[in-house]
Short mmCIF file of C-alpha atoms in Angstrom, two decimals:
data_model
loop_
_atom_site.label_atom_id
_atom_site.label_comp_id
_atom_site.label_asym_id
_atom_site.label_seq_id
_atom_site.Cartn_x
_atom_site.Cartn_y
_atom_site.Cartn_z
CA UNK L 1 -42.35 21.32 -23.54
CA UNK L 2 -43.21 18.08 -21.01
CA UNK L 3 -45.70 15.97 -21.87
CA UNK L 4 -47.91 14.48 -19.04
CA UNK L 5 -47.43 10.43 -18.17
CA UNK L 6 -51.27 10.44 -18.31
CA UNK L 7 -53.13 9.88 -21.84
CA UNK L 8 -54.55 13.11 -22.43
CA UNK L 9 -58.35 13.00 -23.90
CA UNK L 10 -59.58 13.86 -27.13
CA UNK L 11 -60.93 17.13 -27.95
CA UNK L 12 -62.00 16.83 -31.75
CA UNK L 13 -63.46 14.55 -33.96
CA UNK L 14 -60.42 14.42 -37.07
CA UNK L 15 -58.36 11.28 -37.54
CA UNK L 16 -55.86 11.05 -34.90
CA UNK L 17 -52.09 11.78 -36.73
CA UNK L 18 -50.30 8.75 -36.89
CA UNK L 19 -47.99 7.61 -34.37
CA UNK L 20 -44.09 8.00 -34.67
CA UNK L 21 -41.89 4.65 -34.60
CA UNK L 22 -40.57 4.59 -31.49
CA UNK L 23 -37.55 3.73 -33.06
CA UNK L 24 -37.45 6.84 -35.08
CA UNK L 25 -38.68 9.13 -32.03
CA UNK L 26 -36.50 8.01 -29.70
CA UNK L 27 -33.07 8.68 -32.07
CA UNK L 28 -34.08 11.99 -34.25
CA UNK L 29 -33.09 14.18 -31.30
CA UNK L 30 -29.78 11.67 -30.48
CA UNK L 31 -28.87 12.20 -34.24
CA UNK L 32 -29.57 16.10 -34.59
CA UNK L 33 -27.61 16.84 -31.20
CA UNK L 34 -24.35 14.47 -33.17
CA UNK L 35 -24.36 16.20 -36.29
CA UNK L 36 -24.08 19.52 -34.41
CA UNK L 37 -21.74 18.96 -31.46
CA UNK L 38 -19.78 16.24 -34.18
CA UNK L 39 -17.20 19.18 -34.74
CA UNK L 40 -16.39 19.66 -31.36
CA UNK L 41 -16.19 15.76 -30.49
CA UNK L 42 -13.69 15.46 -33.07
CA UNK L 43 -11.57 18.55 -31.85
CA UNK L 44 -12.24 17.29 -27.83
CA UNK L 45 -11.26 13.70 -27.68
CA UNK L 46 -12.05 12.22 -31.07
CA UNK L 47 -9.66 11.83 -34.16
CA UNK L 48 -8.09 15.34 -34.53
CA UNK L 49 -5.78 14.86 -31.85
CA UNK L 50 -5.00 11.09 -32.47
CA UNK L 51 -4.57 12.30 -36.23
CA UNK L 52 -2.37 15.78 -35.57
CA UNK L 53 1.17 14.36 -35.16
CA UNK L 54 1.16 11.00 -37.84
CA UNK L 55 -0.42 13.87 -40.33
CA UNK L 56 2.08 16.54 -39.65
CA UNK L 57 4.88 14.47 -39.54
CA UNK L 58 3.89 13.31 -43.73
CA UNK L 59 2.85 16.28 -44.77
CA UNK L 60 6.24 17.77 -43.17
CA UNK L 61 8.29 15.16 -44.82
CA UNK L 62 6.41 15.13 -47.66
CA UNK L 63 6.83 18.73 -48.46
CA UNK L 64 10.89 18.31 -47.37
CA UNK L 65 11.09 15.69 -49.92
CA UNK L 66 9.93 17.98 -52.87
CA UNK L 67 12.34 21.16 -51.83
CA UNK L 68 15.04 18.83 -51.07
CA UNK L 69 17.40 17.43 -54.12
CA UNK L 70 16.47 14.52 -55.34
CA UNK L 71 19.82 12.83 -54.35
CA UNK L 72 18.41 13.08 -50.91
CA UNK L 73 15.55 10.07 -49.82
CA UNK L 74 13.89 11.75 -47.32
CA UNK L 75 10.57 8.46 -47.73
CA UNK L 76 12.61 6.41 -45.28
CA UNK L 77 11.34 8.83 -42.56
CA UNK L 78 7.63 8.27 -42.89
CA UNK L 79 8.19 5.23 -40.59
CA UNK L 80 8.23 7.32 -37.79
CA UNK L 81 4.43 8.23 -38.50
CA UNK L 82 2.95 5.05 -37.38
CA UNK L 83 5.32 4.41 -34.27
CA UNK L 84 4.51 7.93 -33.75
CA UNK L 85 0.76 6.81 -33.34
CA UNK L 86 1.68 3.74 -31.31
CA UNK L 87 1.53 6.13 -27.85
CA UNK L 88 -2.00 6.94 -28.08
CA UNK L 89 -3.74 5.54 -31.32
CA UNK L 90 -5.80 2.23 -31.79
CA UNK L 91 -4.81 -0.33 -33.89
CA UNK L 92 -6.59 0.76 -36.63
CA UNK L 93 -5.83 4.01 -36.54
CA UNK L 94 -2.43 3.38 -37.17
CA UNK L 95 -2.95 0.63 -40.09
CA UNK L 96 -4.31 3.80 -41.49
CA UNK L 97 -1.57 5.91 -40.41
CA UNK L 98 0.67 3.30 -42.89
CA UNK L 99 -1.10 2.96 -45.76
CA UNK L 100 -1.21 6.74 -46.18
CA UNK L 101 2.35 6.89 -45.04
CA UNK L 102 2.69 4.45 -47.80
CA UNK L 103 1.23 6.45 -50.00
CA UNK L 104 3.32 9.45 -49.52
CA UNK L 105 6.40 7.12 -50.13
CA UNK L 106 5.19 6.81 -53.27
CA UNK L 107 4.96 9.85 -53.76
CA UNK L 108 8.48 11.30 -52.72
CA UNK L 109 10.32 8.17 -54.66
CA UNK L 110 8.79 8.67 -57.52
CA UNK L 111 9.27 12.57 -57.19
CA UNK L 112 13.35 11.77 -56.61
CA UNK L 113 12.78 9.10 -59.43
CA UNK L 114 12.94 5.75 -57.84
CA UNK L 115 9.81 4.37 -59.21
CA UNK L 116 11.12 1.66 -61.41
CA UNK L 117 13.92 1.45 -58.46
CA UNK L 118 14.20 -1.58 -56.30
CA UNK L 119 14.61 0.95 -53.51
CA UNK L 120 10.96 1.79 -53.61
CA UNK L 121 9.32 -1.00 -52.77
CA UNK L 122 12.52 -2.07 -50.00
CA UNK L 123 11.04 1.37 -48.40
CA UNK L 124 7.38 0.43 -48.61
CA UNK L 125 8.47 -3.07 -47.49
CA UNK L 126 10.45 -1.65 -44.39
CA UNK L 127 7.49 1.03 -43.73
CA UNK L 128 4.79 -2.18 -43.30
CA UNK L 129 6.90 -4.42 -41.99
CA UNK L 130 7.63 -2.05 -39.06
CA UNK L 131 4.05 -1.12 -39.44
CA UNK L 132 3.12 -4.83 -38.57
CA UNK L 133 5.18 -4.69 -35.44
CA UNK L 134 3.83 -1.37 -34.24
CA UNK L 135 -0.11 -2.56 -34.90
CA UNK L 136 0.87 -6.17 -33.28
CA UNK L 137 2.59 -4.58 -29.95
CA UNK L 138 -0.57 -2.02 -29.47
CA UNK L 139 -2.79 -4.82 -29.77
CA UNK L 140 -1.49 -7.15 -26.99
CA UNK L 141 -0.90 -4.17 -25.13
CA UNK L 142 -4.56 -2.97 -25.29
CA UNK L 143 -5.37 -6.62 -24.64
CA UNK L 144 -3.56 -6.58 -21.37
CA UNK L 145 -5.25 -3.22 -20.50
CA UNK L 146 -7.89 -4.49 -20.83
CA UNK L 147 -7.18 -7.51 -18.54
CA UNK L 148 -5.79 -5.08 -16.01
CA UNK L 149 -9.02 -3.04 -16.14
CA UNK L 150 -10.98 -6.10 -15.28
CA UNK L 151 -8.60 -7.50 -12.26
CA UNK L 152 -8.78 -3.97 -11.21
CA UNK L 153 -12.65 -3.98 -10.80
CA UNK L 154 -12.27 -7.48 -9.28
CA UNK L 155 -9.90 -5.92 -6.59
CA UNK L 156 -11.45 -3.16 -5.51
CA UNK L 157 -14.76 -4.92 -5.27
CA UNK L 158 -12.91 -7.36 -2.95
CA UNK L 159 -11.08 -5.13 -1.06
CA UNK L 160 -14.62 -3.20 -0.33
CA UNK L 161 -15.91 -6.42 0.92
CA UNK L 162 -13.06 -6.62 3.14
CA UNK L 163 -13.41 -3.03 4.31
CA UNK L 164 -17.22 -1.93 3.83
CA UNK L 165 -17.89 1.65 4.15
CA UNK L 166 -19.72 2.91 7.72
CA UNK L 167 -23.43 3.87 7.27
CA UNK L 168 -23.66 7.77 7.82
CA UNK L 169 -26.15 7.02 11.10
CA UNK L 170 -25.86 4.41 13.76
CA UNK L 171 -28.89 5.05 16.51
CA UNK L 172 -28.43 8.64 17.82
CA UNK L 173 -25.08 8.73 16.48
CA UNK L 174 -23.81 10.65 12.83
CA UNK L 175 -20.87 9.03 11.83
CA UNK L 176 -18.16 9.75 9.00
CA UNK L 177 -15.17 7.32 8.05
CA UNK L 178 -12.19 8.18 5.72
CA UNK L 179 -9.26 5.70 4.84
CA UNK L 180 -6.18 6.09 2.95
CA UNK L 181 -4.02 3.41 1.95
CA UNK L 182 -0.14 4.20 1.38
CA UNK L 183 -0.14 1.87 -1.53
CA UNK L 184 -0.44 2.70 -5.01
CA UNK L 185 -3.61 1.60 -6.37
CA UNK L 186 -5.02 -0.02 -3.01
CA UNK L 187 -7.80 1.16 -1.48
CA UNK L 188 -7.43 -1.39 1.84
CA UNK L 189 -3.98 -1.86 3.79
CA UNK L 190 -2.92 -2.67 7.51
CA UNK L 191 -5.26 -0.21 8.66
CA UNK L 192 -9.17 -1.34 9.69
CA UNK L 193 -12.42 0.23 11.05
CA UNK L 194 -16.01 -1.34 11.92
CA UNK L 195 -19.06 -1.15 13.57
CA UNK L 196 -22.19 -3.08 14.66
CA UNK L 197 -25.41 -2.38 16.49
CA UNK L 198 -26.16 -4.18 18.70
CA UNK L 199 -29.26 -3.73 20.58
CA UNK L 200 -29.31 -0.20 22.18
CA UNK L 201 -25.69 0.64 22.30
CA UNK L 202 -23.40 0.60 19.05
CA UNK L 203 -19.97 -0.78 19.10
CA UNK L 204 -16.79 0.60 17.20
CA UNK L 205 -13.29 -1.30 15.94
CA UNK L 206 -10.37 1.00 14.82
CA UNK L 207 -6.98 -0.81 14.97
CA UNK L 208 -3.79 -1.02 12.83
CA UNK L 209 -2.20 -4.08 11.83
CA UNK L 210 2.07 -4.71 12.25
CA UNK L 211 3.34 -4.81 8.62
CA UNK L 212 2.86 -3.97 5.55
CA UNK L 213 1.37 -5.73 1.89
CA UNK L 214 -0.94 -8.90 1.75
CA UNK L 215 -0.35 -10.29 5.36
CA UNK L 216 -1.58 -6.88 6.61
CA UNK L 217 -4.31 -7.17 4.67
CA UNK L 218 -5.31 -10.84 5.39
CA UNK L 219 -4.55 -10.06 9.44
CA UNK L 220 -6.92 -7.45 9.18
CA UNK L 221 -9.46 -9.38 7.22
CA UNK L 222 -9.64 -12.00 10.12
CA UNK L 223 -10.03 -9.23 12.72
CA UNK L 224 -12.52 -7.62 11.03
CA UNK L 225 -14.34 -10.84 10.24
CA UNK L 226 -14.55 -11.48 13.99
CA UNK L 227 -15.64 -8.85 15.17
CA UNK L 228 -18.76 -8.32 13.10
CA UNK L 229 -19.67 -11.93 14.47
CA UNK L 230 -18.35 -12.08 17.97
CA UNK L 231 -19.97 -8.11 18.39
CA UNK L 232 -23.31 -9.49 18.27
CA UNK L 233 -22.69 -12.44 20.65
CA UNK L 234 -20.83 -11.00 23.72
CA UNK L 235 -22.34 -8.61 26.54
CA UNK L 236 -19.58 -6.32 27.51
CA UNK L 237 -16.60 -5.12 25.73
CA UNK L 238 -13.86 -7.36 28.00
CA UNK L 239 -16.05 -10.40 26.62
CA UNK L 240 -15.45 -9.18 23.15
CA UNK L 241 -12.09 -8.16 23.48
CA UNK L 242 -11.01 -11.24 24.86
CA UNK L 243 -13.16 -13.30 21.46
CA UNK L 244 -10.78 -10.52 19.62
CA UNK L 245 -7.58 -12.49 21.03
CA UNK L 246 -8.72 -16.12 21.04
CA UNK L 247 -9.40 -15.18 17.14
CA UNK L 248 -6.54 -13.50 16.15
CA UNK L 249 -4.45 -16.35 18.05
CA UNK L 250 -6.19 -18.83 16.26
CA UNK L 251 -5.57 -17.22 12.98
CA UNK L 252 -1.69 -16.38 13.30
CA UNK L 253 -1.58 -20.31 14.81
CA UNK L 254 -2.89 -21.12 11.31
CA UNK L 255 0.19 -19.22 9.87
CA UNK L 256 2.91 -21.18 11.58
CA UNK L 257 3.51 -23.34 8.80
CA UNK L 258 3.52 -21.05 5.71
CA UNK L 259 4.67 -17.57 7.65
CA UNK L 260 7.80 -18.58 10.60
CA UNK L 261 7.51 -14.89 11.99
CA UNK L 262 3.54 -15.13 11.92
CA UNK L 263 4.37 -15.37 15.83
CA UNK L 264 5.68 -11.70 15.96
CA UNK L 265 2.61 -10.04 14.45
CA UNK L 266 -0.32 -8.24 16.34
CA UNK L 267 -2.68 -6.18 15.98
CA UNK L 268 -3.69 -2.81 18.20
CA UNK L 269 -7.25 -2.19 18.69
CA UNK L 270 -9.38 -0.19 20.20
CA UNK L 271 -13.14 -0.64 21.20
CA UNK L 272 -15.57 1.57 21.57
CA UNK L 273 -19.22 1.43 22.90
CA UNK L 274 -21.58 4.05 22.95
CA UNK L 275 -25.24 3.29 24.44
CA UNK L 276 -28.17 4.93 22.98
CA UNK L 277 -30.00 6.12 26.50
CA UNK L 278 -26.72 6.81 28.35
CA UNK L 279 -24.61 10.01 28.02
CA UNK L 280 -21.59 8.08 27.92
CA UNK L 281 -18.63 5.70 25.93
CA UNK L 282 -16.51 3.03 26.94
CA UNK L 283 -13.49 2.09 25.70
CA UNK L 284 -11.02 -0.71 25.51
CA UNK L 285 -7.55 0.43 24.69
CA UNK L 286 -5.17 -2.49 22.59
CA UNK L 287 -2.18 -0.67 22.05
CA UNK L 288 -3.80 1.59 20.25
CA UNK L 289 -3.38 5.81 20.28
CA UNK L 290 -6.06 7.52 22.73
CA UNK L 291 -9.40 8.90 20.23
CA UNK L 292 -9.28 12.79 20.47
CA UNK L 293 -12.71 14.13 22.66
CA UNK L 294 -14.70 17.01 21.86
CA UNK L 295 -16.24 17.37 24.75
CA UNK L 296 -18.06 21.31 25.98
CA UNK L 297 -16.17 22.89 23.73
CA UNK L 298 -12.70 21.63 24.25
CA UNK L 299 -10.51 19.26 22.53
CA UNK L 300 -8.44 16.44 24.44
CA UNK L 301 -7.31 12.79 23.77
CA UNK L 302 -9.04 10.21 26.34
CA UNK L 303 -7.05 9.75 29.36
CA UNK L 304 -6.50 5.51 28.75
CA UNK L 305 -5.55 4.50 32.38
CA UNK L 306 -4.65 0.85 32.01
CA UNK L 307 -4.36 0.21 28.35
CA UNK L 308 -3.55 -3.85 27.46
CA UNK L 309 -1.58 -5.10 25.11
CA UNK L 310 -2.16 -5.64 21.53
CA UNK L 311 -4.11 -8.08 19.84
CA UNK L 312 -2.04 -11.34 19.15
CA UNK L 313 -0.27 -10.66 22.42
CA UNK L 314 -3.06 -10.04 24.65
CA UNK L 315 -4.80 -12.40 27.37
CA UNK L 316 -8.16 -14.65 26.12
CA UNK L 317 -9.84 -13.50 29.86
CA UNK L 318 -12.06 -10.93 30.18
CA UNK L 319 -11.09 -10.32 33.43
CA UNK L 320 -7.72 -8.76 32.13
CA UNK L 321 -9.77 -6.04 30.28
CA UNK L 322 -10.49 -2.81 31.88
CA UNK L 323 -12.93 -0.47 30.67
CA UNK L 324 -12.48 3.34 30.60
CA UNK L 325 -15.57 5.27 31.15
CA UNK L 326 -16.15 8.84 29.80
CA UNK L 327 -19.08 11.66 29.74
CA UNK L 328 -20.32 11.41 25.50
CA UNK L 329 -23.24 14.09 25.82
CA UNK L 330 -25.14 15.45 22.76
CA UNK L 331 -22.83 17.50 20.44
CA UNK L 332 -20.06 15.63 21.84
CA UNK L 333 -17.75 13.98 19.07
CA UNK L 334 -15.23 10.97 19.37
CA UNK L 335 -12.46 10.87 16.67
CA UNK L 336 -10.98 7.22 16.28
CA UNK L 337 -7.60 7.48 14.19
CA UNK L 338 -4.68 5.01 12.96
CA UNK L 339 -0.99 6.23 13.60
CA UNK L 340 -0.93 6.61 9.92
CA UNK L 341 -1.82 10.25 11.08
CA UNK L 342 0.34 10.94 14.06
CA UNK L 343 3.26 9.86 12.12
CA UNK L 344 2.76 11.42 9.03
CA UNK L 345 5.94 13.48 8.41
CA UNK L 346 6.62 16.85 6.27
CA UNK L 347 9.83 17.53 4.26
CA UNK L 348 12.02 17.90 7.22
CA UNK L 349 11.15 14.66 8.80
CA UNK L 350 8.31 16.57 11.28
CA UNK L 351 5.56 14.77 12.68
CA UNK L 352 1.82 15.56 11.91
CA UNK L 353 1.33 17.84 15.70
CA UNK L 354 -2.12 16.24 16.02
CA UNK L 355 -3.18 17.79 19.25
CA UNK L 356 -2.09 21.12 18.16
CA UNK L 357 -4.29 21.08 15.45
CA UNK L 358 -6.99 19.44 16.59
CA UNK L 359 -8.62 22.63 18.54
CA UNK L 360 -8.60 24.27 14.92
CA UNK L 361 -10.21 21.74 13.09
CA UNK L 362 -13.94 22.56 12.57
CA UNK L 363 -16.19 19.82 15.06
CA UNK L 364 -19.61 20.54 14.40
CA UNK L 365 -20.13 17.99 11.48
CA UNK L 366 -17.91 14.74 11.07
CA UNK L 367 -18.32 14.74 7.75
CA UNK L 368 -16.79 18.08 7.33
CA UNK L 369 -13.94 16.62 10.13
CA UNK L 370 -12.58 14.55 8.62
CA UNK L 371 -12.23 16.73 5.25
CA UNK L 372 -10.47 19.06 6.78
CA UNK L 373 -7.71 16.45 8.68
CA UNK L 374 -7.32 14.69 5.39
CA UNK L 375 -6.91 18.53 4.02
CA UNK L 376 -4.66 19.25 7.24
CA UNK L 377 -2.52 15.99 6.39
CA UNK L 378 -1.76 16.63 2.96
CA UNK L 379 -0.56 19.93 3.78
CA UNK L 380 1.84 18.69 6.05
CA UNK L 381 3.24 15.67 4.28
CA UNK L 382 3.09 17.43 0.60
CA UNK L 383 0.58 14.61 -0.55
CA UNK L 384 3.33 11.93 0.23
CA UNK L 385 1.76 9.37 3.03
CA UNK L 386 4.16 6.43 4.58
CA UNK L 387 1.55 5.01 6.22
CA UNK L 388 -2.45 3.80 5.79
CA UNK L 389 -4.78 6.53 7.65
CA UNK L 390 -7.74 5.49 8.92
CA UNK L 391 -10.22 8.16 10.48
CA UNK L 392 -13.31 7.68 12.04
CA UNK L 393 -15.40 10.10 13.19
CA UNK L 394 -18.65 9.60 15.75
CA UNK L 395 -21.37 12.14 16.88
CA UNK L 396 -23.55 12.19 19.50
CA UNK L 397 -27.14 13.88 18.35
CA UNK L 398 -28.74 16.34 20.53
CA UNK L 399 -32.76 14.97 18.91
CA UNK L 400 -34.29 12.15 21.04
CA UNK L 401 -33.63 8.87 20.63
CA UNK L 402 -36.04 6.78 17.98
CA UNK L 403 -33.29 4.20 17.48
CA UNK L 404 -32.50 5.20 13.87
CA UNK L 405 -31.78 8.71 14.29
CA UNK L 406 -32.89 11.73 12.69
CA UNK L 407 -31.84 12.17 9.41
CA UNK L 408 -29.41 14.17 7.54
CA UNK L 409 -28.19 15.63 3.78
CA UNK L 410 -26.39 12.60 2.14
CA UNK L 411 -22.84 13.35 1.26
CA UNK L 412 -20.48 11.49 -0.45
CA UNK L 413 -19.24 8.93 1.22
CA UNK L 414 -15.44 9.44 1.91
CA UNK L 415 -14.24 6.16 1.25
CA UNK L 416 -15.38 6.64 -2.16
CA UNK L 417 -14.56 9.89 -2.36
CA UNK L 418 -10.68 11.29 -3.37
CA UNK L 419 -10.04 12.88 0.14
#
């Protein structure tokens, strides 16, 4: 039964029945549904199975002590019941764990006759003494769990900042991102994606960073922090490419001093734009692997005529730059990828036959693209990547323009998402 958020009126003249504490409303229910389900939290996750091995290990002793001749001390043994506990138990679970494994010492000795022995309490001695140790070692390391917890949070809230996930529509475009990061634990690497509006076109970074670790990361933090400024501020895409190089130069100069092979490290790019009111994208090819074009039906990767050189090695004039020019229609779709992907291997050292793939892969949606290359991917390498993959995917709508697009089922974003 729902009750309505509106105060219903009164329909008879009796005293009204007296109000529940809210208190007392608001917990019945909470208490009723423990009591019930409180067998089945205990036998799910709760103290059963924390409790099942220190208990069977003393009651198994315990019952080997009586059958056994009393010329044999078995009570020495109920130590392992609270290291037992140390794996998975809290602290105070296994402080219990002794004291009843204390008990049963008693027990046993004084079964085999040791009570007014100087053995028995040397065994109850040993069993808390080695007790102690076990309780003190799962507290500092439940304290540093804790701490890891915590810098793990930090991290990844940094390393999102660094990275920030693509908004699912740009303008007329639907767009889907997915990255990867060969590390354990990382959820940004050398690999790097962006995009900005600006005005009526939207602009796209992909690019891939030389090296591995921290200085990938930072290098890619400083390419990704000028592009979301210098985007905004330059006309055409040689204009922004060359702000690209001035920026990177100017951060790897900064590196001399604390990094000697700072010089050798680059960055490949590429840059895409993609007006709103023009069937069409440019692109600005750093070094970087061609974007795959689903284009009418077929599947190719962009011819790049004159691609330049990567970033960090590149010229600071825009007149160096040349811009490729393609047909982007509606339906058409533009996949931007790392060579975390083209150089994934299998078991027998293959690599990941990209093109080959690509006219089976399923292009209506990018959302449902890029789950089925990360699928693809993991197939082929056995869930074992060498590399960080970065995909981007990018959609051209077939409804008019309205310069937010028309909108679409949210999905989960794959960044945040286990591909």
């Amino acid at each position: 039964m729902t009750r309505s958020a509106l105060p219903l009126p009164r329909t008879g003249t009796g005293p009204r029945r007296a109000k529940r504490p809210a208190a007392q409303a608001g917990t019945g229910g909470r208490r009723a549904w423990q009591l019930r389900h409180f067998p089945c939290r205990l036998l799910a996750g709760g103290i059963l199975p924390q409790a099942a091995v220190p208990v069977a290990l003393i009651t198994a002793i315990t019952l080997g002590a009586t059958f056994a001749p009393i010329t044999i001390h078995l009570s020495p043994l109920l130590v392992a019941a609270p290291t037992s506990a140390a794996a998975f138990a809290s602290s105070r679970f296994i402080t219990g764990t002794a004291l009843a494994a204390s008990a049963a010492m008693f027990v046993i000795d004084r079964h085999d006759g040791l009570l007014h022995s100087p053995l028995l309490p040397i065994h109850i001695g040993a069993l808390l003494v080695v007790s102690g140790f076990v309780v003190a070692a799962r507290a500092l390391h439940d304290r540093d769990l804790r701490e890891l917890t915590q810098v793990r949070a930090v991290a990844e809230v940094a390393q999102r900042v660094v990275l920030r996930p693509l908004p699912r529509q740009l303008g007329p475009l639907r767009v889907a991102c997915t990255y990867r990061a060969a590390a354990a634990h990382a959820l940004v690497g050398g690999d790097l994606y962006a995009a900005a509006r600006t005005g009526r076109a939207t602009r796209f970074l992909i690019g891939d960073v030389r090296g591995k670790g921290l200085p990938a990361v930072e290098d890619a933090s400083a390419v990704l922090g000028a592009f979301r400024e210098a985007a905004y501020q330059h006309a055409t895409l040689p204009e922004l490419t060359a702000a690209l190089e001035s920026s990177v130069r100017r951060h790897l100069a900064q590196l001399t001093d604390s990094d000697p092979e700072s010089s050798e490290r680059f960055i490949t790019a590429l840059l895409v734009e993609i007006p709103d009111e023009a069937p069409l994208v440019q692109v600005i090819s750093c070094g970087h692997p061609s974007p795959l074009w689903a284009h009418r039906g077929k599947v190719a990767a962009l011819p790049i005529l004159h691609p330049s050189p990567p970033l960090g090695l590149a010229s600071t004039s825009p007149d160096t730059y040349h811009v490729d020019t393609f047909e982007f229609g509606p339906a058409d779709t533009l996949l931007l990828y790392t060579d975390g992907v083209i150089e994934a291997r299998n078991i027998t050292g293959g690599f990941y036959p990209i093109l080959e793939r690509a006219s089976t892969w399923p292009w209506e949606c990018p959302h449902s693209l890029l789950r089925h290359i990360n699928h693809d991917v993991n197939t082929h390498t056995g869930g074992r990547l060498q590399d960080d993959l970065a995909l981007v995917a990018v959609q051209r709508t077939s409804a008019p323009d309205t310069g937010q697009g028309p909108d679409f089922p949210q999905r989960p974003h794959p960044l945040e998402a286990h591909p």
